[in-house]
Tab-separated table of C-alpha atoms in Angstrom:
chain	number	residue	atom	x	y	z
J	27	UNK	CA	28.877	-44.452	30.591
J	28	UNK	CA	25.177	-43.446	30.518
J	29	UNK	CA	24.773	-40.887	33.191
J	30	UNK	CA	25.822	-37.536	32.104
J	31	UNK	CA	27.168	-36.572	35.835
J	32	UNK	CA	29.684	-39.252	35.625
J	33	UNK	CA	31.480	-37.603	32.475
J	34	UNK	CA	34.424	-35.509	32.726
J	35	UNK	CA	34.538	-32.071	31.131
J	36	UNK	CA	36.198	-33.116	28.055
J	37	UNK	CA	34.106	-36.025	27.643
J	38	UNK	CA	31.107	-33.518	27.549
J	39	UNK	CA	32.762	-31.140	24.889
J	40	UNK	CA	33.656	-34.436	22.755
J	41	UNK	CA	29.710	-34.970	22.701
J	42	UNK	CA	29.288	-32.235	20.491
J	43	UNK	CA	31.678	-33.051	17.909
J	44	UNK	CA	31.179	-37.005	17.743
J	45	UNK	CA	29.382	-38.908	15.078
J	46	UNK	CA	26.564	-39.877	17.188
J	47	UNK	CA	23.441	-37.540	18.084
J	48	UNK	CA	23.568	-36.860	21.947
J	49	UNK	CA	20.041	-36.995	23.421
J	50	UNK	CA	19.736	-36.244	27.142
J	51	UNK	CA	17.071	-37.467	29.267
J	52	UNK	CA	15.741	-35.616	32.488
J	53	UNK	CA	14.009	-37.901	34.649
J	54	UNK	CA	11.253	-36.017	36.721
J	55	UNK	CA	9.239	-37.074	39.751
J	56	UNK	CA	8.115	-36.036	43.128
J	57	UNK	CA	8.432	-36.465	47.034
J	58	UNK	CA	4.940	-37.320	48.254
J	59	UNK	CA	3.124	-40.321	49.874
J	60	UNK	CA	2.348	-43.131	47.834
J	61	UNK	CA	0.090	-45.079	50.235
J	62	UNK	CA	1.237	-46.692	53.512
J	63	UNK	CA	3.155	-49.134	51.529
J	64	UNK	CA	5.471	-47.466	48.714
J	65	UNK	CA	8.171	-45.084	48.644
J	66	UNK	CA	7.961	-41.339	48.612
J	67	UNK	CA	10.212	-41.153	45.583
J	68	UNK	CA	8.084	-43.727	43.731
J	69	UNK	CA	7.784	-41.335	40.588
J	70	UNK	CA	11.319	-40.615	40.439
J	71	UNK	CA	12.149	-44.363	40.673
J	72	UNK	CA	9.865	-45.192	37.802
J	73	UNK	CA	11.027	-42.294	35.483
J	74	UNK	CA	14.643	-43.166	36.269
J	75	UNK	CA	14.262	-46.870	35.522
J	76	UNK	CA	12.854	-46.008	32.239
J	77	UNK	CA	15.682	-43.731	31.347
J	78	UNK	CA	18.171	-46.511	32.464
J	79	UNK	CA	16.500	-49.358	30.343
J	80	UNK	CA	16.164	-47.056	27.245
J	81	UNK	CA	19.811	-45.834	27.582
J	82	UNK	CA	20.905	-49.508	27.776
J	83	UNK	CA	19.049	-50.114	24.476
J	84	UNK	CA	21.369	-47.459	22.849
J	85	UNK	CA	24.410	-48.558	24.116
J	86	UNK	CA	26.747	-49.138	21.065
J	87	UNK	CA	24.298	-47.671	18.663
J	88	UNK	CA	26.119	-45.933	15.791
J	89	UNK	CA	24.026	-42.783	15.476
J	90	UNK	CA	22.480	-41.843	18.813
J	91	UNK	CA	24.266	-41.470	22.223
J	92	UNK	CA	21.754	-41.345	25.156
J	93	UNK	CA	22.619	-39.934	28.441
J	94	UNK	CA	20.917	-39.580	31.623
J	95	UNK	CA	20.919	-36.262	33.297
J	96	UNK	CA	20.437	-36.216	37.159
J	97	UNK	CA	16.679	-36.573	38.259
J	98	UNK	CA	14.737	-33.510	39.243
J	99	UNK	CA	12.811	-35.234	42.115
J	100	UNK	CA	10.776	-32.423	43.275
J	101	UNK	CA	7.476	-31.460	41.758
J	102	UNK	CA	4.448	-29.401	42.089
J	103	UNK	CA	2.700	-31.312	44.753
J	104	UNK	CA	-0.346	-30.266	46.438
J	105	UNK	CA	-2.847	-33.019	46.533
J	106	UNK	CA	-0.883	-34.992	49.187
J	107	UNK	CA	0.007	-32.036	51.208
J	108	UNK	CA	-1.890	-33.307	54.325
J	109	UNK	CA	0.205	-36.422	54.683
J	110	UNK	CA	3.556	-36.600	56.423
J	111	UNK	CA	6.696	-36.754	53.741
J	112	UNK	CA	5.672	-34.290	51.192
J	113	UNK	CA	7.904	-32.006	49.616
J	114	UNK	CA	6.613	-29.657	46.882
J	115	UNK	CA	7.792	-26.865	44.958
J	116	UNK	CA	5.936	-23.920	43.322
J	117	UNK	CA	5.097	-23.825	39.600
J	118	UNK	CA	7.474	-20.984	39.082
J	119	UNK	CA	10.165	-23.059	40.910
J	120	UNK	CA	9.881	-25.918	38.809
J	121	UNK	CA	9.407	-23.789	35.389
J	122	UNK	CA	12.647	-22.184	36.344
J	123	UNK	CA	14.764	-25.280	37.079
J	124	UNK	CA	13.715	-27.119	33.928
J	125	UNK	CA	14.214	-23.854	31.571
J	126	UNK	CA	17.754	-23.289	33.242
J	127	UNK	CA	18.803	-26.844	32.730
J	128	UNK	CA	17.805	-27.143	29.254
J	129	UNK	CA	18.977	-23.826	28.203
J	130	UNK	CA	22.316	-24.026	29.760
J	131	UNK	CA	22.600	-27.553	27.778
J	132	UNK	CA	21.631	-25.947	24.795
J	133	UNK	CA	23.999	-23.255	24.863
J	134	UNK	CA	26.728	-25.855	25.350
J	135	UNK	CA	25.645	-27.402	21.933
J	136	UNK	CA	23.407	-30.086	23.529
J	137	UNK	CA	19.684	-29.180	22.639
J	138	UNK	CA	17.971	-32.534	22.472
J	139	UNK	CA	16.743	-32.970	25.994
J	140	UNK	CA	13.924	-35.232	26.655
J	141	UNK	CA	11.684	-34.546	29.832
J	142	UNK	CA	10.805	-38.240	31.324
J	143	UNK	CA	7.974	-37.439	33.853
J	144	UNK	CA	5.705	-39.911	36.274
J	145	UNK	CA	4.170	-37.400	38.339
J	146	UNK	CA	0.922	-36.467	36.891
J	147	UNK	CA	-0.612	-33.823	39.198
J	148	UNK	CA	-2.400	-31.456	36.869
J	149	UNK	CA	-0.327	-28.542	37.659
J	150	UNK	CA	2.903	-30.279	37.578
J	151	UNK	CA	2.051	-31.371	34.071
J	152	UNK	CA	1.192	-27.849	32.770
J	153	UNK	CA	4.070	-26.471	34.295
J	154	UNK	CA	6.312	-28.679	32.294
J	155	UNK	CA	4.529	-27.891	29.159
J	156	UNK	CA	5.072	-24.415	29.670
J	157	UNK	CA	8.711	-24.867	30.249
J	158	UNK	CA	9.021	-26.769	27.036
J	159	UNK	CA	7.360	-23.672	25.214
J	160	UNK	CA	9.510	-21.208	26.941
J	161	UNK	CA	12.799	-23.169	26.127
J	162	UNK	CA	11.669	-23.695	22.534
J	163	UNK	CA	10.905	-20.002	22.210
J	164	UNK	CA	14.452	-19.157	23.641
J	165	UNK	CA	16.539	-21.226	21.965
J	166	UNK	CA	14.891	-22.285	18.869
J	167	UNK	CA	14.839	-26.028	19.142
J	168	UNK	CA	12.488	-28.494	20.119
J	169	UNK	CA	12.483	-29.943	23.727
J	170	UNK	CA	11.140	-33.647	24.005
J	171	UNK	CA	8.459	-34.327	26.584
J	172	UNK	CA	7.095	-37.755	26.970
J	173	UNK	CA	3.485	-37.161	28.254
J	174	UNK	CA	2.432	-40.731	29.511
J	175	UNK	CA	-1.076	-39.372	30.126
J	176	UNK	CA	-1.854	-38.620	26.631
J	177	UNK	CA	-4.317	-40.859	25.076
J	178	UNK	CA	-1.935	-42.381	22.479
J	179	UNK	CA	0.588	-43.296	25.270
J	180	UNK	CA	-1.949	-44.221	27.951
J	181	UNK	CA	-3.926	-46.689	25.916
J	182	UNK	CA	-0.743	-48.974	25.594
J	183	UNK	CA	-0.342	-48.923	29.346
J	184	UNK	CA	-2.338	-51.185	31.962
J	185	UNK	CA	-6.094	-51.229	32.558
J	186	UNK	CA	-5.805	-49.332	35.975
J	187	UNK	CA	-3.699	-46.505	34.409
J	188	UNK	CA	-6.344	-46.128	31.743
J	189	UNK	CA	-8.852	-45.793	34.526
J	190	UNK	CA	-7.239	-43.391	36.307
J	191	UNK	CA	-6.670	-45.178	39.536
J	192	UNK	CA	-2.832	-45.140	39.284
J	193	UNK	CA	-1.464	-43.259	42.271
J	194	UNK	CA	0.132	-46.164	44.211
J	195	UNK	CA	-2.066	-48.835	42.935
J	196	UNK	CA	-1.434	-52.031	41.121
J	197	UNK	CA	0.295	-50.092	38.501
J	198	UNK	CA	3.004	-47.876	40.243
J	199	UNK	CA	3.461	-50.393	42.887
J	200	UNK	CA	4.203	-53.122	40.256
J	201	UNK	CA	6.679	-50.799	38.973
J	202	UNK	CA	8.585	-50.208	42.258
J	203	UNK	CA	8.519	-54.066	43.064
J	204	UNK	CA	10.295	-54.663	39.605
J	205	UNK	CA	12.832	-51.677	40.181
J	206	UNK	CA	13.397	-51.453	43.930
J	207	UNK	CA	11.394	-54.349	45.843
J	208	UNK	CA	13.298	-53.728	48.946
J	209	UNK	CA	11.222	-50.064	49.305
J	210	UNK	CA	7.810	-51.652	49.343
J	211	UNK	CA	6.144	-53.213	52.517
J	212	UNK	CA	4.539	-55.882	50.852
J	213	UNK	CA	2.722	-57.261	54.037
J	214	UNK	CA	0.953	-53.889	54.222
J	215	UNK	CA	0.423	-53.552	50.416
J	216	UNK	CA	-1.177	-57.091	50.703
J	217	UNK	CA	-3.782	-55.756	53.285
J	218	UNK	CA	-5.047	-52.805	51.237
J	219	UNK	CA	-8.310	-52.847	49.981
J	220	UNK	CA	-9.072	-51.584	46.612
J	221	UNK	CA	-9.914	-47.727	46.423
J	222	UNK	CA	-11.707	-46.836	43.034
J	223	UNK	CA	-11.018	-43.168	42.230
J	224	UNK	CA	-11.056	-41.701	38.638
J	225	UNK	CA	-8.558	-39.235	39.730
J	226	UNK	CA	-8.583	-36.870	36.276
J	227	UNK	CA	-12.301	-36.877	36.548
J	228	UNK	CA	-12.273	-36.100	40.066
J	229	UNK	CA	-9.736	-33.449	39.838
J	230	UNK	CA	-11.573	-32.121	36.864
J	231	UNK	CA	-14.775	-31.666	39.337
J	232	UNK	CA	-12.637	-29.528	41.470
J	233	UNK	CA	-11.526	-31.834	44.159
J	234	UNK	CA	-8.251	-30.518	45.205
J	235	UNK	CA	-6.760	-33.185	47.833
J	236	UNK	CA	-6.430	-36.587	48.306
J	237	UNK	CA	-8.770	-37.134	51.105
J	238	UNK	CA	-11.365	-35.023	48.951
J	239	UNK	CA	-10.945	-37.552	46.418
J	240	UNK	CA	-11.542	-40.496	48.712
J	241	UNK	CA	-7.915	-41.415	49.024
J	242	UNK	CA	-7.661	-41.375	52.850
J	243	UNK	CA	-4.446	-43.281	52.777
J	244	UNK	CA	-2.744	-41.675	49.684
J	245	UNK	CA	-3.407	-44.199	47.241
J	246	UNK	CA	-6.176	-45.633	44.957
J	247	UNK	CA	-6.425	-48.529	42.596
J	248	UNK	CA	-5.561	-52.086	43.826
J	249	UNK	CA	-2.105	-51.977	45.347
J	250	UNK	CA	-2.442	-55.398	46.774
J	251	UNK	CA	-2.620	-57.089	43.425
J	252	UNK	CA	0.776	-55.509	42.323
J	253	UNK	CA	3.477	-58.121	41.285
J	254	UNK	CA	7.191	-57.500	40.139
J	255	UNK	CA	6.222	-59.484	36.990
J	256	UNK	CA	3.491	-57.130	35.876
J	257	UNK	CA	6.004	-54.115	36.699
J	258	UNK	CA	8.654	-55.648	34.496
J	259	UNK	CA	6.117	-56.065	31.663
J	260	UNK	CA	4.960	-52.477	32.074
J	261	UNK	CA	8.549	-51.200	32.129
J	262	UNK	CA	8.976	-52.965	28.608
J	263	UNK	CA	6.322	-50.670	27.427
J	264	UNK	CA	7.326	-47.704	29.076
J	265	UNK	CA	10.892	-48.169	27.890
J	266	UNK	CA	9.392	-48.655	24.123
J	267	UNK	CA	7.433	-45.271	24.475
J	268	UNK	CA	10.832	-43.747	25.681
J	269	UNK	CA	12.967	-45.193	23.053
J	270	UNK	CA	10.339	-43.911	20.212
J	271	UNK	CA	10.552	-40.315	21.703
J	272	UNK	CA	14.465	-40.460	21.639
J	273	UNK	CA	14.472	-41.578	18.115
J	274	UNK	CA	12.255	-38.936	17.059
J	275	UNK	CA	14.115	-36.348	19.121
J	276	UNK	CA	17.252	-37.570	17.498
J	277	UNK	CA	16.007	-36.885	14.080
J	278	UNK	CA	15.280	-33.234	14.798
J	279	UNK	CA	17.397	-30.903	12.836
């Protein structure tokens, strides 16, 4: 079993005394519009897909046991607030949830938690970084956070991702096509024109919602070019990044 919530209480207790180092993955996303073609839960779908692929690679590993925590599907989500379907939480709510989850696991002898996030709103990412610092200061253990926007990670991903056009465009839509193709309105997807928006640059200029960014249909990039094959290839890269982070955290004293 790879999902933490599928274990029994005695099985969780046994994690602390087994020969394998337990690393717990926390998939994180948001509930917000991803264009007129992709599901609201796109971010959590991608995070969970990464975690499941990485956990599968550690099946039978003699040294590390990887388990997936229930996904945290709600994030700080303000840029999409004008569109139907958005459900956001405040920075303090997100911070409190992440801190509480990590500290309770640490108190049970399971301190190696790795945050796997695919919602890139600046305030959301900043809150996750703050939560990591809070947990580390309280329990004295390092918490992992795979921040895909960091340069050393982003440069291994697709050109669209690196250009900052990665909200419901070719990059994200391809990943959903690889994982949950039945959730994508492909007819609508193929009719969408490219929307060229450098989201990080526009956000740095002070633009604070999708319409202001030029994303009048809550997407940017080129969703019409998305394919499941590209999504599968991108998942391979994402899974490699995640397995590297797992090994790094597993080696922590």
